[in-house]
Amino acid sequence: MTSISIIGSGKMGAAIAEVATRAGAAVQIIKRSPTSMSAARDGFAYGVMGDELTGDLVVLAVPYNAYEGILQHYRDQLSRKVVIDISNPIDFSTYDRLKSPADSSTAAELAKMLPEGSAVVKAFNVNLGDTLTSGTNGTTPTTVLFAGDYADAKIAVARLIEGAGMRAVDAGPLTRARELEAMGFLQIIMAALGKTSYESGFTLLR
């Protein structure tokens, strides 16, 4: 199995680290500083911002507004990497809209900022962390929707998801990231309002 670098040590970063572990991937977690708290369990390889990325897949498990600062450290290293965007750019001051451009997505905007050879895949944003950690959504395996423009990159992400015992569903090209962000927005809002729980989520029935 491949290796994965996760930039961000919060709950989603920890959940994806668990996914990668179940899939047999080597995991590196990049924290903001040596003293930054981590939601991940012990046993992962840790680094701090600026350390070399060791993963073939790189997950940006941070808010979208942190991307520019991350690219100051890692833009050149992300050349020829598969970069996974998990963000949901919700305006948390109103809980009423997405902050990404109306005709775009955070994934598409990220792709514009990366060097030639990088491949962006939108994934995991429709999943809440608990359903990734457990690998189940109710009584069914967790469904992970993803989108991207490069077949090899999507195959690598699908193998990670399926290797962790979950269901991988290709939602199409990177332009579909806008719809995935809308789904993530809806799910987070419903959980915040108590309409659903943070242990639940959308799934697709066969």
XYZ file of C-alpha atoms in Angstrom:
206
model
C 0.000 0.000 0.000
C 1.060 3.570 -0.529
C 2.143 6.126 2.046
C 0.213 9.200 3.138
C 1.106 12.571 4.633
C -1.672 14.359 6.509
C -1.227 18.072 7.077
C -3.344 18.864 10.118
C -3.645 17.026 13.426
C -7.302 17.672 14.308
C -10.223 15.256 14.372
C -10.489 14.803 10.601
C -6.748 14.345 10.232
C -6.847 11.714 12.981
C -9.816 9.964 11.358
C -8.078 9.778 7.981
C -4.946 8.485 9.715
C -7.054 5.631 11.078
C -8.420 4.983 7.579
C -4.884 4.830 6.208
C -3.776 2.482 8.984
C -6.602 0.051 8.231
C -5.543 0.170 4.591
C -1.955 -0.707 5.532
C -0.470 2.662 4.536
C 2.437 4.361 6.284
C 1.202 7.564 7.941
C 2.943 10.880 8.515
C 1.081 13.648 10.377
C 2.305 17.218 10.008
C 1.464 19.482 12.939
C 1.636 23.268 13.010
C 4.308 23.200 15.722
C 5.880 20.665 18.116
C 3.492 21.789 20.871
C 0.319 21.553 18.782
C -2.262 19.161 20.175
C -3.198 16.109 18.134
C -6.437 14.157 18.090
C -4.601 11.152 16.660
C -3.503 8.220 18.775
C 0.138 7.462 19.447
C 2.120 5.426 16.966
C 2.113 7.664 13.897
C 5.159 9.440 12.467
C 4.892 13.128 13.319
C 6.513 16.161 11.764
C 6.064 19.902 11.930
C 5.270 22.428 9.248
C 8.208 22.663 6.870
C 9.422 19.076 7.345
C 9.724 16.999 4.190
C 6.546 15.239 3.092
C 7.071 11.489 2.899
C 3.674 10.409 1.541
C 2.673 9.674 -2.026
C -0.777 10.986 -1.101
C -1.032 14.303 0.732
C -4.190 15.198 2.642
C -4.889 18.824 3.514
C -6.844 18.304 6.737
C -7.077 21.995 7.572
C -9.543 24.800 6.773
C -9.350 26.151 3.243
C -8.125 29.551 4.470
C -4.953 27.812 5.682
C -4.036 26.509 2.215
C -2.083 29.578 1.139
C 0.198 29.358 4.166
C 0.739 25.629 3.639
C 1.700 26.198 0.019
C 4.381 28.641 1.124
C 6.103 25.631 2.698
C 5.117 22.842 0.334
C 4.140 24.053 -3.127
C 7.221 22.631 -4.851
C 7.032 19.342 -2.917
C 3.450 18.832 -4.081
C 4.535 18.519 -7.688
C 3.571 15.027 -8.913
C 1.740 14.264 -5.663
C -1.904 13.324 -5.269
C -3.344 16.114 -3.123
C -6.616 15.369 -1.329
C -8.839 18.330 -0.487
C -11.318 17.517 2.308
C -12.480 21.053 3.067
C -16.029 22.336 3.439
C -15.752 26.135 3.139
C -18.757 26.995 5.305
C -19.278 30.541 6.549
C -19.479 29.613 10.227
C -20.465 33.163 11.182
C -23.863 32.616 9.560
C -24.043 28.853 8.859
C -25.876 29.976 5.743
C -23.522 29.728 2.762
C -20.367 28.320 1.253
C -17.419 30.695 0.991
C -16.005 29.198 -2.202
C -16.748 31.031 -5.489
C -20.257 30.407 -6.806
C -18.925 28.852 -10.022
C -16.046 26.911 -8.459
C -14.947 24.880 -5.418
C -12.060 24.830 -2.982
C -10.665 21.849 -4.880
C -10.710 23.703 -8.199
C -9.147 26.783 -6.613
C -6.461 24.622 -5.009
C -5.663 23.022 -8.361
C -4.944 26.495 -9.773
C -2.395 27.145 -7.004
C -0.450 23.895 -7.342
C 2.477 23.229 -9.692
C 2.151 21.293 -12.915
C 2.009 17.574 -12.285
C -0.040 17.762 -9.091
C -3.391 15.960 -9.088
C -6.177 17.218 -6.824
C -8.870 14.824 -5.633
C -11.857 16.002 -3.610
C -12.638 13.334 -1.007
C -13.797 12.742 2.581
C -15.611 16.096 2.867
C -19.024 14.405 2.832
C -17.959 12.179 5.742
C -17.970 13.095 9.403
C -14.900 11.950 11.304
C -16.609 9.321 13.445
C -17.863 7.402 10.387
C -14.334 7.298 8.985
C -12.820 6.140 12.273
C -15.368 3.345 12.658
C -15.558 2.556 8.937
C -19.309 2.189 9.243
C -22.352 4.369 8.746
C -25.100 2.775 10.785
C -25.069 -0.874 9.754
C -23.362 -0.336 6.380
C -19.756 0.362 5.392
C -19.042 4.075 5.145
C -19.427 5.464 1.614
C -16.731 7.928 0.507
C -17.523 10.047 -2.538
C -14.614 11.524 -4.466
C -14.001 13.562 -7.623
C -10.986 14.403 -9.743
C -9.653 14.758 -13.259
C -6.814 12.222 -13.245
C -7.540 8.489 -13.396
C -4.335 7.366 -11.672
C -4.939 9.747 -8.772
C -8.523 8.585 -8.338
C -7.451 4.940 -8.456
C -4.938 5.599 -5.651
C -7.608 7.266 -3.510
C -10.133 4.506 -4.213
C -7.590 1.866 -3.180
C -6.996 3.700 0.095
C -10.729 3.858 0.817
C -11.456 0.260 -0.169
C -8.345 -0.997 1.610
C -9.844 0.426 4.792
C -13.014 -1.597 4.286
C -15.174 1.269 3.060
C -17.029 1.879 -0.189
C -15.430 4.232 -2.742
C -17.737 5.972 -5.223
C -16.339 8.052 -8.086
C -18.543 11.145 -8.456
C -16.863 12.279 -11.676
C -14.463 15.058 -12.705
C -13.191 17.770 -10.385
C -16.073 20.022 -11.423
C -18.287 17.757 -9.277
C -16.408 18.990 -6.198
C -18.866 21.885 -6.021
C -21.743 19.451 -5.520
C -19.748 17.441 -2.974
C -19.106 20.624 -1.001
C -22.837 21.362 -1.022
C -23.478 17.862 0.356
C -20.859 18.361 3.055
C -22.402 21.721 3.942
C -25.859 20.156 4.278
C -24.614 17.290 6.410
C -22.697 19.529 8.827
C -25.633 21.926 9.173
C -28.062 19.069 9.861
C -25.783 17.670 12.547
C -25.278 21.115 14.113
C -29.062 21.578 14.281
C -29.524 18.169 15.877
C -31.413 16.763 12.890
C -28.800 14.030 12.596
C -25.878 12.938 14.770
C -22.165 13.300 14.198
C -21.955 9.500 14.075
C -24.333 9.363 11.086
C -24.000 10.470 7.480
C -25.118 10.048 3.896
C -24.721 6.676 2.252
C -25.575 5.094 -1.071
C -27.518 1.844 -1.125
C -26.670 -0.665 -3.820
